[in-house]
mmCIF file of C-alpha atoms and ligand atoms in Angstrom:
data_model
loop_
_atom_site.group_PDB
_atom_site.id
_atom_site.type_symbol
_atom_site.label_atom_id
_atom_site.label_comp_id
_atom_site.label_asym_id
_atom_site.label_seq_id
_atom_site.Cartn_x
_atom_site.Cartn_y
_atom_site.Cartn_z
ATOM 1 C CA UNK A 1 -11.817 25.983 11.570
ATOM 2 C CA UNK A 2 -8.968 25.820 9.009
ATOM 3 C CA UNK A 3 -7.986 22.048 8.317
ATOM 4 C CA UNK A 4 -4.708 21.123 6.323
ATOM 5 C CA UNK A 5 -4.656 17.905 4.163
ATOM 6 C CA UNK A 6 -1.359 16.204 3.261
ATOM 7 C CA UNK A 7 -0.705 12.739 1.449
ATOM 8 C CA UNK A 8 2.431 10.981 2.015
ATOM 9 C CA UNK A 9 4.634 7.799 0.957
ATOM 10 C CA UNK A 10 3.882 5.943 -2.303
ATOM 11 C CA UNK A 11 0.893 7.143 -4.325
ATOM 12 C CA UNK A 12 -2.041 4.856 -3.871
ATOM 13 C CA UNK A 13 -5.509 4.608 -6.043
ATOM 14 C CA UNK A 14 -8.256 6.194 -3.826
ATOM 15 C CA UNK A 15 -5.728 9.112 -2.277
ATOM 16 C CA UNK A 16 -7.989 11.583 -4.300
ATOM 17 C CA UNK A 17 -11.210 10.036 -3.112
ATOM 18 C CA UNK A 18 -10.245 10.613 0.256
ATOM 19 C CA UNK A 19 -9.516 14.616 -0.315
ATOM 20 C CA UNK A 20 -12.741 14.848 -1.950
ATOM 21 C CA UNK A 21 -14.778 13.412 0.739
ATOM 22 C CA UNK A 22 -12.980 15.232 3.442
ATOM 23 C CA UNK A 23 -13.423 18.629 1.699
ATOM 24 C CA UNK A 24 -17.136 18.035 0.420
ATOM 25 C CA UNK A 25 -18.313 17.270 3.955
ATOM 26 C CA UNK A 26 -15.902 19.373 5.729
ATOM 27 C CA UNK A 27 -17.067 22.538 3.740
ATOM 28 C CA UNK A 28 -20.754 21.400 3.738
ATOM 29 C CA UNK A 29 -21.518 19.977 7.243
ATOM 30 C CA UNK A 30 -18.906 22.232 8.851
ATOM 31 C CA UNK A 31 -18.350 25.348 7.178
ATOM 32 C CA UNK A 32 -14.631 24.370 7.368
ATOM 33 C CA UNK A 33 -11.895 25.955 5.145
ATOM 34 C CA UNK A 34 -9.072 23.733 3.740
ATOM 35 C CA UNK A 35 -5.393 24.166 2.986
ATOM 36 C CA UNK A 36 -3.924 21.726 0.688
ATOM 37 C CA UNK A 37 -0.195 20.835 1.776
ATOM 38 C CA UNK A 38 2.098 19.882 -1.097
ATOM 39 C CA UNK A 39 3.889 16.517 -1.417
ATOM 40 C CA UNK A 40 3.478 14.678 2.294
ATOM 41 C CA UNK A 41 5.296 16.159 5.305
ATOM 42 C CA UNK A 42 7.587 18.515 3.119
ATOM 43 C CA UNK A 43 4.283 20.731 2.969
ATOM 44 C CA UNK A 44 3.782 21.658 6.484
ATOM 45 C CA UNK A 45 7.865 21.379 6.750
ATOM 46 C CA UNK A 46 8.296 24.080 4.280
ATOM 47 C CA UNK A 47 5.147 25.616 4.251
ATOM 48 C CA UNK A 48 4.264 24.881 0.701
ATOM 49 C CA UNK A 49 0.711 24.909 0.088
ATOM 50 C CA UNK A 50 -2.107 24.872 -2.737
ATOM 51 C CA UNK A 51 -5.790 25.957 -2.610
ATOM 52 C CA UNK A 52 -8.009 23.542 -1.458
ATOM 53 C CA UNK A 53 -11.611 23.634 -1.860
ATOM 54 C CA UNK A 54 -15.033 22.271 -3.332
ATOM 55 C CA UNK A 55 -13.575 23.652 -7.315
ATOM 56 C CA UNK A 56 -10.288 21.519 -6.738
ATOM 57 C CA UNK A 57 -11.903 18.565 -5.796
ATOM 58 C CA UNK A 58 -14.350 18.429 -8.546
ATOM 59 C CA UNK A 59 -13.942 15.213 -10.957
ATOM 60 C CA UNK A 60 -11.306 13.876 -8.923
ATOM 61 C CA UNK A 61 -12.883 10.811 -7.639
ATOM 62 C CA UNK A 62 -11.710 8.186 -10.353
ATOM 63 C CA UNK A 63 -8.241 9.816 -10.751
ATOM 64 C CA UNK A 64 -5.431 7.775 -9.423
ATOM 65 C CA UNK A 65 -2.282 9.377 -7.798
ATOM 66 C CA UNK A 66 -2.915 12.474 -5.392
ATOM 67 C CA UNK A 67 -3.709 16.148 -6.496
ATOM 68 C CA UNK A 68 -1.733 17.196 -3.612
ATOM 69 C CA UNK A 69 1.898 15.364 -4.396
ATOM 70 C CA UNK A 70 3.570 12.882 -2.443
ATOM 71 C CA UNK A 71 6.871 12.521 -0.793
ATOM 72 C CA UNK A 72 8.703 10.050 1.683
ATOM 73 C CA UNK A 73 10.030 13.416 3.963
ATOM 74 C CA UNK A 74 10.558 12.571 7.366
ATOM 75 C CA UNK A 75 10.429 15.602 9.356
ATOM 76 C CA UNK A 76 11.833 13.866 12.581
ATOM 77 C CA UNK A 77 15.042 13.542 10.287
ATOM 78 C CA UNK A 78 15.352 17.450 9.912
ATOM 79 C CA UNK A 79 17.088 19.462 12.217
ATOM 80 C CA UNK A 80 14.280 21.790 13.855
ATOM 81 C CA UNK A 81 11.621 20.033 11.806
ATOM 82 C CA UNK A 82 9.075 19.568 14.334
ATOM 83 C CA UNK A 83 9.469 23.354 15.516
ATOM 84 C CA UNK A 84 9.573 24.314 11.657
ATOM 85 C CA UNK A 85 6.237 22.545 11.335
ATOM 86 C CA UNK A 86 4.553 23.746 14.304
ATOM 87 C CA UNK A 87 5.428 27.425 13.151
ATOM 88 C CA UNK A 88 4.254 26.995 9.664
ATOM 89 C CA UNK A 89 0.657 25.580 10.676
ATOM 90 C CA UNK A 90 0.377 28.652 13.386
ATOM 91 C CA UNK A 91 1.491 31.183 10.448
ATOM 92 C CA UNK A 92 -0.980 29.689 8.185
ATOM 93 C CA UNK A 93 -3.674 29.642 10.790
ATOM 94 C CA UNK A 94 -4.171 25.670 10.473
ATOM 95 C CA UNK A 95 -5.933 24.381 13.382
ATOM 96 C CA UNK A 96 -5.776 20.761 12.428
ATOM 97 C CA UNK A 97 -4.499 18.397 9.833
ATOM 98 C CA UNK A 98 -5.670 15.078 7.969
ATOM 99 C CA UNK A 99 -2.961 13.057 7.221
ATOM 100 C CA UNK A 100 -3.590 10.404 4.545
ATOM 101 C CA UNK A 101 -0.632 7.389 4.238
ATOM 102 C CA UNK A 102 0.808 4.397 5.360
ATOM 103 C CA UNK A 103 3.212 2.967 8.264
ATOM 104 C CA UNK A 104 5.386 6.018 7.688
ATOM 105 C CA UNK A 105 3.466 9.090 7.492
ATOM 106 C CA UNK A 106 1.092 7.831 10.160
ATOM 107 C CA UNK A 107 4.131 7.132 12.177
ATOM 108 C CA UNK A 108 5.195 10.620 11.880
ATOM 109 C CA UNK A 109 1.459 11.650 12.676
ATOM 110 C CA UNK A 110 1.448 9.564 15.684
ATOM 111 C CA UNK A 111 4.639 11.446 16.850
ATOM 112 C CA UNK A 112 3.291 14.879 16.151
ATOM 113 C CA UNK A 113 0.172 14.351 18.003
ATOM 114 C CA UNK A 114 2.178 13.392 21.225
ATOM 115 C CA UNK A 115 4.310 16.684 20.585
ATOM 116 C CA UNK A 116 0.769 18.585 20.456
ATOM 117 C CA UNK A 117 -0.155 18.647 16.732
ATOM 118 C CA UNK A 118 -3.860 18.107 16.197
ATOM 119 C CA UNK A 119 -4.041 15.234 13.718
ATOM 120 C CA UNK A 120 -6.278 12.615 12.365
ATOM 121 C CA UNK A 121 -4.932 9.980 10.280
ATOM 122 C CA UNK A 122 -6.441 7.975 7.175
ATOM 123 C CA UNK A 123 -4.680 4.700 6.313
ATOM 124 C CA UNK A 124 -3.503 4.086 2.657
ATOM 125 C CA UNK A 125 -1.199 1.668 1.133
ATOM 126 C CA UNK A 126 -1.429 -0.937 -1.548
ATOM 127 C CA UNK A 127 0.590 -3.394 0.873
ATOM 128 C CA UNK A 128 -2.583 -3.848 3.190
ATOM 129 C CA UNK A 129 0.303 -3.967 5.986
ATOM 130 C CA UNK A 130 -1.301 -1.415 8.494
ATOM 131 C CA UNK A 131 -2.790 -2.812 11.614
ATOM 132 C CA UNK A 132 -5.961 -2.261 13.414
ATOM 133 C CA UNK A 133 -7.894 -1.966 9.724
ATOM 134 C CA UNK A 134 -9.366 -4.912 7.991
ATOM 135 C CA UNK A 135 -8.289 -3.296 4.708
ATOM 136 C CA UNK A 136 -6.377 -0.225 3.474
ATOM 137 C CA UNK A 137 -7.439 1.432 0.483
ATOM 138 C CA UNK A 138 -5.203 0.850 -2.794
ATOM 139 C CA UNK A 139 -5.025 -2.746 -1.844
ATOM 140 C CA UNK A 140 -8.186 -3.837 -3.939
ATOM 141 C CA UNK A 141 -6.941 -1.967 -6.950
ATOM 142 C CA UNK A 142 -3.222 -3.387 -6.636
ATOM 143 C CA UNK A 143 -4.858 -7.238 -6.254
ATOM 144 C CA UNK A 144 -7.132 -6.697 -9.296
ATOM 145 C CA UNK A 145 -4.321 -5.339 -11.408
ATOM 146 C CA UNK A 146 -2.088 -8.075 -10.552
ATOM 147 C CA UNK A 147 -4.816 -10.807 -10.816
ATOM 148 C CA UNK A 148 -5.544 -9.472 -14.353
ATOM 149 C CA UNK A 149 -2.073 -9.915 -15.232
ATOM 150 C CA UNK A 150 -1.700 -13.421 -14.163
ATOM 151 C CA UNK A 151 -4.945 -14.254 -15.984
ATOM 152 C CA UNK A 152 -3.067 -13.059 -19.074
ATOM 153 C CA UNK A 153 -0.096 -14.775 -18.709
ATOM 154 C CA UNK A 154 -1.601 -18.152 -18.333
ATOM 155 C CA UNK A 155 -2.128 -18.104 -22.017
ATOM 156 C CA UNK A 156 1.584 -17.627 -22.771
ATOM 157 C CA UNK A 157 2.870 -20.044 -20.068
ATOM 158 C CA UNK A 158 0.661 -22.842 -21.531
ATOM 159 C CA UNK A 159 1.409 -22.085 -25.214
ATOM 160 C CA UNK A 160 5.093 -21.928 -24.835
ATOM 161 C CA UNK A 161 5.409 -24.253 -21.727
ATOM 162 C CA UNK A 162 7.309 -21.963 -19.659
ATOM 163 C CA UNK A 163 7.251 -21.196 -16.168
ATOM 164 C CA UNK A 164 6.154 -17.523 -15.688
ATOM 165 C CA UNK A 165 7.181 -15.729 -12.528
ATOM 166 C CA UNK A 166 5.456 -12.734 -11.339
ATOM 167 C CA UNK A 167 7.024 -10.388 -9.145
ATOM 168 C CA UNK A 168 4.482 -8.399 -7.187
ATOM 169 C CA UNK A 169 4.788 -5.119 -4.456
ATOM 170 C CA UNK A 170 4.017 -5.447 -0.486
ATOM 171 C CA UNK A 171 7.340 -4.763 0.822
ATOM 172 C CA UNK A 172 7.653 -6.837 3.999
ATOM 173 C CA UNK A 173 4.036 -8.360 3.919
ATOM 174 C CA UNK A 174 2.943 -10.707 1.185
ATOM 175 C CA UNK A 175 -0.792 -9.853 1.052
ATOM 176 C CA UNK A 176 -0.918 -8.644 -2.748
ATOM 177 C CA UNK A 177 0.947 -11.912 -3.648
ATOM 178 C CA UNK A 178 -1.339 -14.082 -1.941
ATOM 179 C CA UNK A 179 -4.703 -12.531 -2.656
ATOM 180 C CA UNK A 180 -3.778 -11.870 -6.355
ATOM 181 C CA UNK A 181 -2.048 -15.371 -6.422
ATOM 182 C CA UNK A 182 -5.187 -17.039 -5.038
ATOM 183 C CA UNK A 183 -7.634 -15.235 -7.546
ATOM 184 C CA UNK A 184 -5.526 -15.565 -10.328
ATOM 185 C CA UNK A 185 -4.953 -19.020 -9.745
ATOM 186 C CA UNK A 186 -0.998 -19.165 -9.438
ATOM 187 C CA UNK A 187 0.648 -22.560 -8.891
ATOM 188 C CA UNK A 188 2.988 -21.279 -6.356
ATOM 189 C CA UNK A 189 2.991 -18.054 -4.311
ATOM 190 C CA UNK A 190 6.156 -17.016 -2.280
ATOM 191 C CA UNK A 191 5.634 -14.403 0.603
ATOM 192 C CA UNK A 192 8.242 -12.631 3.214
ATOM 193 C CA UNK A 193 6.326 -14.245 5.761
ATOM 194 C CA UNK A 194 7.252 -17.850 4.949
ATOM 195 C CA UNK A 195 10.848 -18.085 3.642
ATOM 196 C CA UNK A 196 11.069 -20.357 0.484
ATOM 197 C CA UNK A 197 12.860 -23.463 -0.137
ATOM 198 C CA UNK A 198 14.194 -23.226 -3.610
ATOM 199 C CA UNK A 199 14.088 -26.978 -4.048
ATOM 200 C CA UNK A 200 10.493 -27.516 -2.880
ATOM 201 C CA UNK A 201 9.594 -24.733 -5.347
ATOM 202 C CA UNK A 202 11.310 -26.510 -8.123
ATOM 203 C CA UNK A 203 9.547 -29.591 -7.254
ATOM 204 C CA UNK A 204 6.365 -27.902 -7.730
ATOM 205 C CA UNK A 205 7.348 -26.658 -11.106
ATOM 206 C CA UNK A 206 8.022 -30.011 -12.351
ATOM 207 C CA UNK A 207 5.071 -31.413 -10.774
ATOM 208 C CA UNK A 208 2.791 -28.729 -12.852
ATOM 209 C CA UNK A 209 4.704 -29.861 -15.984
ATOM 210 C CA UNK A 210 4.003 -33.215 -15.327
ATOM 211 C CA UNK A 211 -0.139 -32.710 -15.379
ATOM 212 C CA UNK A 212 0.511 -30.835 -18.763
ATOM 213 C CA UNK A 213 0.165 -27.460 -17.974
ATOM 214 C CA UNK A 214 2.771 -24.535 -17.355
ATOM 215 C CA UNK A 215 3.306 -23.048 -14.124
ATOM 216 C CA UNK A 216 2.719 -19.463 -13.023
ATOM 217 C CA UNK A 217 4.555 -18.496 -9.833
ATOM 218 C CA UNK A 218 3.804 -15.152 -7.934
ATOM 219 C CA UNK A 219 6.484 -13.918 -5.461
ATOM 220 C CA UNK A 220 6.495 -10.992 -3.253
ATOM 221 C CA UNK A 221 9.264 -8.571 -3.796
ATOM 222 C CA UNK A 222 10.339 -9.079 -0.093
ATOM 223 C CA UNK A 223 10.237 -12.869 -0.145
ATOM 224 C CA UNK A 224 13.625 -14.413 1.313
ATOM 225 C CA UNK A 225 15.115 -17.927 0.956
ATOM 226 C CA UNK A 226 14.963 -20.416 3.706
ATOM 227 C CA UNK A 227 18.900 -20.427 3.676
ATOM 228 C CA UNK A 228 19.156 -16.797 4.101
ATOM 229 C CA UNK A 229 20.939 -14.282 1.724
ATOM 230 C CA UNK A 230 19.367 -11.724 -0.069
ATOM 231 C CA UNK A 231 17.750 -12.264 -3.452
ATOM 232 C CA UNK A 232 15.854 -8.885 -3.860
ATOM 233 C CA UNK A 233 17.868 -6.066 -3.211
ATOM 234 C CA UNK A 234 18.229 -3.661 -6.133
ATOM 235 C CA UNK A 235 19.890 -0.638 -4.139
ATOM 236 C CA UNK A 236 21.114 -0.372 -0.884
ATOM 237 C CA UNK A 237 20.018 3.014 -0.521
ATOM 238 C CA UNK A 238 17.434 3.769 2.334
ATOM 239 C CA UNK A 239 14.848 6.553 2.110
ATOM 240 C CA UNK A 240 14.380 8.855 4.919
ATOM 241 C CA UNK A 241 12.550 5.956 7.025
ATOM 242 C CA UNK A 242 15.202 3.335 6.927
ATOM 243 C CA UNK A 243 13.548 1.400 3.980
ATOM 244 C CA UNK A 244 15.655 -0.075 1.346
ATOM 245 C CA UNK A 245 14.439 -0.454 -2.188
ATOM 246 C CA UNK A 246 13.047 -4.487 -2.817
ATOM 247 C CA UNK A 247 12.834 -5.754 -6.365
ATOM 248 C CA UNK A 248 14.943 -8.100 -8.600
ATOM 249 C CA UNK A 249 13.450 -11.277 -6.967
ATOM 250 C CA UNK A 250 11.428 -12.292 -9.961
ATOM 251 C CA UNK A 251 14.389 -12.591 -12.381
ATOM 252 C CA UNK A 252 16.537 -14.100 -9.910
ATOM 253 C CA UNK A 253 14.084 -16.911 -9.162
ATOM 254 C CA UNK A 254 13.300 -17.269 -12.729
ATOM 255 C CA UNK A 255 16.931 -17.962 -13.528
ATOM 256 C CA UNK A 256 17.378 -20.449 -10.469
ATOM 257 C CA UNK A 257 14.332 -22.424 -11.904
ATOM 258 C CA UNK A 258 15.709 -22.548 -15.130
ATOM 259 C CA UNK A 259 18.725 -23.648 -14.174
ATOM 260 C CA UNK A 260 17.667 -26.461 -11.826
ATOM 261 C CA UNK A 261 14.859 -27.659 -14.062
ATOM 262 C CA UNK A 262 16.155 -27.196 -17.700
ATOM 263 C CA UNK A 263 12.649 -25.391 -18.341
ATOM 264 C CA UNK A 264 12.339 -21.979 -19.985
ATOM 265 C CA UNK A 265 11.701 -19.550 -17.197
ATOM 266 C CA UNK A 266 10.654 -15.894 -17.411
ATOM 267 C CA UNK A 267 9.996 -13.158 -14.961
ATOM 268 C CA UNK A 268 7.389 -10.345 -15.175
ATOM 269 C CA UNK A 269 7.968 -7.425 -12.751
ATOM 270 C CA UNK A 270 4.463 -5.429 -12.386
ATOM 271 C CA UNK A 271 6.009 -2.457 -10.295
ATOM 272 C CA UNK A 272 4.222 0.618 -10.199
ATOM 273 C CA UNK A 273 1.653 -0.617 -12.596
ATOM 274 C CA UNK A 274 -0.005 -1.993 -9.286
ATOM 275 C CA UNK A 275 -0.654 1.367 -7.925
ATOM 276 C CA UNK A 276 -1.385 3.351 -10.989
ATOM 277 C CA UNK A 277 -4.438 4.439 -12.512
ATOM 278 C CA UNK A 278 -8.063 4.473 -11.523
ATOM 279 C CA UNK A 279 -9.283 2.741 -8.275
ATOM 280 C CA UNK A 280 -11.765 -0.046 -8.122
ATOM 281 C CA UNK A 281 -15.150 0.758 -6.859
ATOM 282 C CA UNK A 282 -14.156 -0.904 -3.276
ATOM 283 C CA UNK A 283 -11.487 1.439 -3.103
ATOM 284 C CA UNK A 284 -13.477 4.424 -3.974
ATOM 285 C CA UNK A 285 -16.019 3.333 -1.210
ATOM 286 C CA UNK A 286 -13.521 2.655 1.131
ATOM 287 C CA UNK A 287 -11.669 5.786 0.768
ATOM 288 C CA UNK A 288 -14.786 7.959 0.345
ATOM 289 C CA UNK A 289 -16.020 6.596 4.011
ATOM 290 C CA UNK A 290 -12.379 7.037 5.426
ATOM 291 C CA UNK A 291 -12.498 10.791 4.612
ATOM 292 C CA UNK A 292 -16.060 11.236 5.822
ATOM 293 C CA UNK A 293 -15.280 9.726 9.152
ATOM 294 C CA UNK A 294 -11.852 11.553 9.232
ATOM 295 C CA UNK A 295 -13.562 14.853 8.970
ATOM 296 C CA UNK A 296 -16.088 14.051 11.557
ATOM 297 C CA UNK A 297 -13.283 13.005 13.974
ATOM 298 C CA UNK A 298 -11.497 16.629 13.206
ATOM 299 C CA UNK A 299 -15.139 18.380 14.096
ATOM 300 C CA UNK A 300 -15.312 16.435 17.258
ATOM 301 C CA UNK A 301 -11.765 17.115 18.256
ATOM 302 C CA UNK A 302 -10.940 13.294 18.375
ATOM 303 C CA UNK A 303 -7.214 13.984 17.382
ATOM 304 C CA UNK A 304 -4.570 11.248 17.422
ATOM 305 C CA UNK A 305 -7.149 8.826 15.751
ATOM 306 C CA UNK A 306 -6.971 7.104 12.639
ATOM 307 C CA UNK A 307 -9.922 5.645 10.440
ATOM 308 C CA UNK A 308 -10.052 1.786 10.365
ATOM 309 C CA UNK A 309 -12.402 -0.605 8.645
ATOM 310 C CA UNK A 310 -14.060 -3.233 10.894
ATOM 311 C CA UNK A 311 -16.071 -5.193 8.967
ATOM 312 C CA UNK A 312 -18.355 -2.783 7.296
ATOM 313 C CA UNK A 313 -18.044 -0.376 10.174
ATOM 314 C CA UNK A 314 -15.524 2.616 10.243
ATOM 315 C CA UNK A 315 -13.936 2.745 13.876
ATOM 316 C CA UNK A 316 -11.952 5.417 15.070
ATOM 317 C CA UNK A 317 -8.426 4.047 16.842
ATOM 318 C CA UNK A 318 -5.759 5.580 18.510
ATOM 319 C CA UNK A 319 -2.906 6.006 15.486
ATOM 320 C CA UNK A 320 -0.499 4.172 17.394
ATOM 321 C CA UNK A 321 -2.575 0.935 17.025
ATOM 322 C CA UNK A 322 -2.085 1.130 12.902
ATOM 323 C CA UNK A 323 1.452 2.310 13.121
ATOM 324 C CA UNK A 324 2.985 0.249 16.201
ATOM 325 C CA UNK A 325 3.535 -2.828 14.378
ATOM 326 C CA UNK A 326 3.070 -4.292 10.724
ATOM 327 C CA UNK A 327 0.136 -6.517 9.869
ATOM 328 C CA UNK A 328 1.497 -9.742 8.228
ATOM 329 C CA UNK A 329 0.104 -12.694 6.491
ATOM 330 C CA UNK A 330 -1.357 -15.081 8.959
ATOM 331 C CA UNK A 331 0.300 -18.493 8.411
ATOM 332 C CA UNK A 332 -3.168 -20.403 8.651
ATOM 333 C CA UNK A 333 -4.455 -18.025 5.745
ATOM 334 C CA UNK A 334 -1.217 -19.024 3.532
ATOM 335 C CA UNK A 335 -1.690 -22.666 4.352
ATOM 336 C CA UNK A 336 -5.097 -22.677 2.825
ATOM 337 C CA UNK A 337 -3.592 -21.462 -0.704
ATOM 338 C CA UNK A 338 -1.107 -24.412 -0.562
ATOM 339 C CA UNK A 339 -3.751 -26.585 -1.705
ATOM 340 C CA UNK A 340 -3.280 -24.888 -5.468
ATOM 341 C CA UNK A 341 0.329 -25.490 -5.312
ATOM 342 C CA UNK A 342 2.150 -27.511 -8.112
HETATM 343 O O1 F6P B 401 4.466 0.809 0.080
HETATM 344 C C1 F6P B 401 3.769 1.009 -1.102
HETATM 345 C C2 F6P B 401 5.094 0.274 -2.160
HETATM 346 O O2 F6P B 401 4.650 0.355 -3.459
HETATM 347 C C3 F6P B 401 5.823 -0.907 -1.687
HETATM 348 O O3 F6P B 401 4.807 -1.923 -2.220
HETATM 349 C C4 F6P B 401 7.009 -0.909 -2.488
HETATM 350 O O4 F6P B 401 8.161 -1.555 -1.936
HETATM 351 C C5 F6P B 401 7.144 0.603 -2.317
HETATM 352 O O5 F6P B 401 5.953 1.221 -2.321
HETATM 353 C C6 F6P B 401 7.953 1.098 -3.440
HETATM 354 O O6 F6P B 401 8.262 2.449 -3.219
HETATM 355 P P1 F6P B 401 8.709 3.456 -4.391
HETATM 356 O O7 F6P B 401 7.839 3.869 -5.327
HETATM 357 O O8 F6P B 401 8.934 4.823 -3.542
HETATM 358 O O9 F6P B 401 10.241 2.987 -4.916
#
């Protein structure tokens, strides 16, 4: 069997670990051949490939990014895109695909499977917003990077009696903010799932100063004020999946807090640092196991499935279960963190 592998969407620590596991087990246990598709769905669409075998996956386990490249190409937005993919797969003799990606990449995989393409999905995203799996790989690394940043920011906040606002990624899900905020001892965590009241936020800031400490606020890039309006948009442009680029809320919030409380407030935007560099041990473990189980699914002909972590078990679930709806922060879990606010 000849198997194509692709990585789509934002790069994420652990992508290379999946590729390595898929190839190592596929060659050793099943005698499969592999083709690497370049830059997400752009690869099968344009027929751009790279060699993929044991030599290509040597030494890549700890490397961030993806050796296959990535893009946010949506073949359903390209005239004749699906037919082109089918033709390219047939011309290259590719019998099945392993698609490693988030909501968008696996959303395409779901639709392609319905149209007769043999595809197995592996869920990745630092945002942890894919349903059906307890965690996606990449999330743990992002949380650890954000936590370390918060740890380091405490010293400046205390020394200068400043408010520090840490803006983290996560799109419309507050998982990174909540987990990093809890782990880093933040005094306020603002997530998209719970619109915030700026006056209540300022009251928590004042309260923190009253106890002679300086506040650290963690804000998710997609957080929104209760009164509505947009505090986040940096660009009105949409990508091929209809997402606008988020960002900017940290600065807006810091200046609003400074104006309302009179305390100096600064913002730190962690940006792509959160998804850069080497994966944590947990993400290497999860990504590797997802890869091993994904190639088993290909071998079993169990197409249209996605790997999912359930406790410590890797399950196979229909792709649509992971991509149909976003996994958002449970209000009860957020409420647990509120005891540390202020
Ligand atoms: O989905 C991962 C993610 O890092 C989001 O948290 C963020 O909103 C988005 O990708 C940024 O994408 P890009 O790097 O394409 O601007």
